[in-house]
Short mmCIF file of C-alpha atoms in Angstrom, two decimals:
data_model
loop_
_atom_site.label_atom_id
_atom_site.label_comp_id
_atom_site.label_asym_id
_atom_site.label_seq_id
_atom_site.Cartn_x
_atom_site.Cartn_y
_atom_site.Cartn_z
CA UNK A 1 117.51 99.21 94.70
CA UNK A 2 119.92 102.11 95.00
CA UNK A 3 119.91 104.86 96.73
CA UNK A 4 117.72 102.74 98.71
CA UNK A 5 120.62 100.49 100.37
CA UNK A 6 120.22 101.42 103.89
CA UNK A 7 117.77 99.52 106.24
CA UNK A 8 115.06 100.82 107.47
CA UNK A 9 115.94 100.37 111.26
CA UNK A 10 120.22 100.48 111.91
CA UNK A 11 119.59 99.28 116.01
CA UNK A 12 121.28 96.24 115.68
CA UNK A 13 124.06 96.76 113.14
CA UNK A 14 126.70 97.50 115.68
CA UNK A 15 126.29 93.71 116.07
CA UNK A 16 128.38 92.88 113.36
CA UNK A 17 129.74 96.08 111.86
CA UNK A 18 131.97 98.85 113.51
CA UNK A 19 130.33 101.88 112.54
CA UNK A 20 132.75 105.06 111.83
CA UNK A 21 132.30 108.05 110.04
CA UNK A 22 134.68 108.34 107.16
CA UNK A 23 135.89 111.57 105.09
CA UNK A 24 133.65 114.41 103.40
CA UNK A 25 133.78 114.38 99.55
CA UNK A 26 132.16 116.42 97.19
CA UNK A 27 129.97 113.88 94.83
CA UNK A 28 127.68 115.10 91.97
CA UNK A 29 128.17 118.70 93.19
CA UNK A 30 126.94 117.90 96.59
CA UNK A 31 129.06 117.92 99.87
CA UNK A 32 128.61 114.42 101.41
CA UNK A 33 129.75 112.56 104.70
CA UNK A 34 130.91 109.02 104.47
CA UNK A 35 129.99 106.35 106.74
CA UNK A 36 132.27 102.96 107.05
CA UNK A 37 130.60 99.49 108.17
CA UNK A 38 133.36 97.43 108.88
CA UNK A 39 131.98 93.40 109.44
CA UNK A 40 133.85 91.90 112.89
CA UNK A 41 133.95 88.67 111.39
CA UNK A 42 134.03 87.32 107.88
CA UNK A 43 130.60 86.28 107.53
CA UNK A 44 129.82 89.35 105.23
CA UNK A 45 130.99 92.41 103.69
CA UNK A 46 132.00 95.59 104.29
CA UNK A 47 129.86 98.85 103.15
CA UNK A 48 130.66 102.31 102.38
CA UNK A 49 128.04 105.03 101.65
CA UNK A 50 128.37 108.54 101.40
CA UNK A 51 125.34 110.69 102.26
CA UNK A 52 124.01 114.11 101.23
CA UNK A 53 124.56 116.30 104.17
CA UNK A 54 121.81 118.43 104.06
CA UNK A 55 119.30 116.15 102.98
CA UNK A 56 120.51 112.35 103.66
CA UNK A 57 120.44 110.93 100.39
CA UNK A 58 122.51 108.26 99.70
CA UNK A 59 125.09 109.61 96.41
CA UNK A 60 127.57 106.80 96.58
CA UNK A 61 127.47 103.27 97.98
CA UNK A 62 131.05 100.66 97.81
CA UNK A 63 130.78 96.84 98.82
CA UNK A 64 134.33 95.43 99.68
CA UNK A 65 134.69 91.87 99.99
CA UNK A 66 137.18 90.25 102.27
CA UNK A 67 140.23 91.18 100.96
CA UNK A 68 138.74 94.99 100.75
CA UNK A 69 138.70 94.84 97.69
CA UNK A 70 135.30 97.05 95.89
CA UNK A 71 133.09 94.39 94.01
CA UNK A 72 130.42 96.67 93.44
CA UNK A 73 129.65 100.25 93.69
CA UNK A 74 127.20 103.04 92.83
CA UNK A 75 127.08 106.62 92.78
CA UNK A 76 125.20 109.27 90.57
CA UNK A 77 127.41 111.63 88.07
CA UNK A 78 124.41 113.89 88.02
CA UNK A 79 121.76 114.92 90.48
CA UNK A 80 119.09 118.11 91.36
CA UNK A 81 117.14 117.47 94.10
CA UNK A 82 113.75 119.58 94.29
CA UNK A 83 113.40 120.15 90.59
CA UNK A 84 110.38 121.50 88.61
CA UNK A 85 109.28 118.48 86.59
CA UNK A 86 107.79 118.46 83.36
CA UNK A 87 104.21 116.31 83.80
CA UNK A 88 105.19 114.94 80.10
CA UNK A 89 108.10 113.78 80.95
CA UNK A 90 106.63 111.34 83.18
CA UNK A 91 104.00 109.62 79.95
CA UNK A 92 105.25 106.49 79.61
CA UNK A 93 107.68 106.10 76.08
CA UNK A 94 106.36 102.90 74.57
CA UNK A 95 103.36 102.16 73.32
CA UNK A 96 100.69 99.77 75.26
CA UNK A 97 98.34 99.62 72.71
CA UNK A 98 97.18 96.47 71.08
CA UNK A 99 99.44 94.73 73.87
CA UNK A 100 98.41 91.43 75.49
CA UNK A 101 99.46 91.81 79.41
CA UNK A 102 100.09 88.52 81.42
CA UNK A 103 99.63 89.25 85.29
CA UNK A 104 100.99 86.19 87.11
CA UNK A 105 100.11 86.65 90.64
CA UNK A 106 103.09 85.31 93.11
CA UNK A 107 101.50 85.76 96.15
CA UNK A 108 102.57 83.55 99.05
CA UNK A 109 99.96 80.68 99.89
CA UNK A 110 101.52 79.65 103.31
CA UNK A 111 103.26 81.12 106.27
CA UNK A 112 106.24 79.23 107.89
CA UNK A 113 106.90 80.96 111.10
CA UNK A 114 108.74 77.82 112.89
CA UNK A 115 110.78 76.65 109.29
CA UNK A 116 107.90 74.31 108.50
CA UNK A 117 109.70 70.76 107.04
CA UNK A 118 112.95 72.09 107.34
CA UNK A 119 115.57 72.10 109.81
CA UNK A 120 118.61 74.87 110.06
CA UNK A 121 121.31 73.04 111.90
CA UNK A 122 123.87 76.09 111.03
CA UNK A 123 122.74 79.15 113.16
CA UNK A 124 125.21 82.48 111.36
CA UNK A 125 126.11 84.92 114.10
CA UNK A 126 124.18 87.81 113.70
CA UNK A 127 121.53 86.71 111.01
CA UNK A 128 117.93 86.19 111.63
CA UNK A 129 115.28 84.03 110.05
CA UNK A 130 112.67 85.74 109.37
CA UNK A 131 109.07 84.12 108.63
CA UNK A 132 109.27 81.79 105.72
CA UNK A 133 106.83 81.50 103.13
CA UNK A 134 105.65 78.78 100.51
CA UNK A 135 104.87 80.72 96.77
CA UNK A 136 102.54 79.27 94.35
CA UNK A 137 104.16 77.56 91.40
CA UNK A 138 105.07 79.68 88.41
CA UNK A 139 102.91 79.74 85.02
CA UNK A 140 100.48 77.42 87.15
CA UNK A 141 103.28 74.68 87.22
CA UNK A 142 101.53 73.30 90.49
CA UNK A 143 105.12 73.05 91.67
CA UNK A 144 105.76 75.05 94.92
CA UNK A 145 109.03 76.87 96.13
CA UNK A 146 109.47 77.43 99.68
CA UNK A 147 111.59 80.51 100.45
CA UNK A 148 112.98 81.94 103.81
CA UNK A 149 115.13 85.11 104.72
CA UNK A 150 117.90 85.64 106.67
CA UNK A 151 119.26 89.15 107.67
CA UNK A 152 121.67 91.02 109.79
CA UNK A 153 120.04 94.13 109.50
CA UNK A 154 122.07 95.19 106.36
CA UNK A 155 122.92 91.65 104.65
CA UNK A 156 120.55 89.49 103.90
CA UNK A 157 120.53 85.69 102.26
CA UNK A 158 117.67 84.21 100.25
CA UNK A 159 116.76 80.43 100.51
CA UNK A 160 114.72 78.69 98.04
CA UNK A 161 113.71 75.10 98.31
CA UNK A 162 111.96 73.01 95.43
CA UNK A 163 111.22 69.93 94.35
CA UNK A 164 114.19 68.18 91.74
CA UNK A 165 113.31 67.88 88.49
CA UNK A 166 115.42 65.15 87.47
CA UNK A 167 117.75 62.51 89.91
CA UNK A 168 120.98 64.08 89.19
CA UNK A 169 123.25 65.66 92.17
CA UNK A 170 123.56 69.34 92.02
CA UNK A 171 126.77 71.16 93.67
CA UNK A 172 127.52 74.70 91.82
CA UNK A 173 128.64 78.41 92.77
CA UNK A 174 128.52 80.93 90.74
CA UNK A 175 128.55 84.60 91.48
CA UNK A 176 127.47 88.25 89.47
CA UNK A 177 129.06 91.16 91.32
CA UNK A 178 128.63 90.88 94.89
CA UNK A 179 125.81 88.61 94.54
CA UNK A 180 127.05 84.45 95.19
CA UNK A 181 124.88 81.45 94.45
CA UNK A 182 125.41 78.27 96.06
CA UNK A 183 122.93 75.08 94.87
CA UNK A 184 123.32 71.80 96.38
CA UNK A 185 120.61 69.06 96.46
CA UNK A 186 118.96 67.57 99.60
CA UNK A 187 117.31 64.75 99.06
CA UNK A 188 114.17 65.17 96.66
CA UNK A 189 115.03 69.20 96.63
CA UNK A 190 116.95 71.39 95.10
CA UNK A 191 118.28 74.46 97.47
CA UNK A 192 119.24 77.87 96.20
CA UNK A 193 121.17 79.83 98.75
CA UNK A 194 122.09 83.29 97.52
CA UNK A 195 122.81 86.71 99.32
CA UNK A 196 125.60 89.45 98.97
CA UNK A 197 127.74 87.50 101.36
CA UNK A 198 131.21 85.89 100.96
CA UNK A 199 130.57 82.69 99.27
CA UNK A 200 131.56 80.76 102.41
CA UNK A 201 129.22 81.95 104.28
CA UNK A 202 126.42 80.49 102.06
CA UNK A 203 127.80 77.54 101.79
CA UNK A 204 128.17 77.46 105.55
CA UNK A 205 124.35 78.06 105.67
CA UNK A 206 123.19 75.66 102.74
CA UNK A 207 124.83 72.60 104.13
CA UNK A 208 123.58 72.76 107.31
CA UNK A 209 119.55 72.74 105.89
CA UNK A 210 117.97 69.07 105.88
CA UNK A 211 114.75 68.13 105.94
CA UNK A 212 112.82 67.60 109.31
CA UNK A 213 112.44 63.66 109.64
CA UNK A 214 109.01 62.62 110.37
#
């Protein structure tokens, strides 16, 4: 969530990004430094942010897309840092009473260090699987979704896998921002590949995941 867009280690971005400092702006009264992430390839985007100087904070934060074009962006209008805060403005504003709270507990029931029954035949330049993970079916549905992680270190791409629910072929993009969705079926499962990536690039990903043949 913004202002918190930056990774927490930055070693291995020069991988894929040239790093370059950019101008100094003045953003919510504050005198900032911008710093430019351009991708070497077109496997993701490009990033903008422009920090506090004195302190570090993220104020502003641009995505460009392929064509450079911005496709999302945030900055604040208004900021104090260090206030005094009022301990009543922090009491909640709606009222909890007489509420009935449902905690559903999504806590992941198996670890899939090697890709477990899945194979990854497309290996993207610069992203790493991380350890995947089967969750516990929603609403106790008893119906599992396996989901793995791949990152560059800024970027990063979210696979889910679960079963079909009916026989039908699924093929679909759709995108919100700089979010992109790509679905596709594969075999008895439906995958869900999304990331803020060029579209191509999941794709690229999705149809290279099959099942492991046993």
């Amino acid at each position: 969530a913004f202002p918190a867009l930056l990774p927490v280690s930055v070693g291995n971005l020069g991988e894929s990004y040239l790093i370059r400092k950019g101008e100094t702006a003045r953003i919510a009264g504050f005198d900032s430094q911008q710093v430019v992430l351009e991708p070497k390839d077109t496997l993701r985007y490009g990033h903008q942010f422009w920090a506090d100087i004195q302190s570090g904070l993220i104020l502003k934060a641009r995505t460009l897309n392929e064509r450079n074009e911005t496709i999302e962006q945030f900055a604040f209008s208004q900021l104090q840092i260090n206030p005094p805060i009022d301990k009543d403005e922090l009491k909640p504003h709606s009222n909890t009473e007489g509420k009935t709270w449902r905690i559903h507990n999504a806590r992941a029931s198996q670890s899939l260090t090697a890709g477990g029954d899945w194979h990854f035949r497309t290996q993207l330049p610069g992203f790493k699987k991380g350890a995947g993970m089967k969750r516990q079916g929603w609403r106790g549905s008893g119906v599992d979704t396996t989901h793995f992680i791949f990152s560059d270190g800024l970027a990063s791409i979210s696979v889910f896998i679960e079963p079909r629910t009916d026989q039908e072929a699924v093929t679909s993009t759709y995108s919100a921002g700089a979010i992109n969705v790509y679905k596709r079926t594969a075999g008895k499962h439906l995958l869900t590949v999304l990331g803020e990536v060029p579209m191509t690039t999941l794709m690229r990903l999705g149809d290279g995941i099959e099942p492991r043949k046993k």
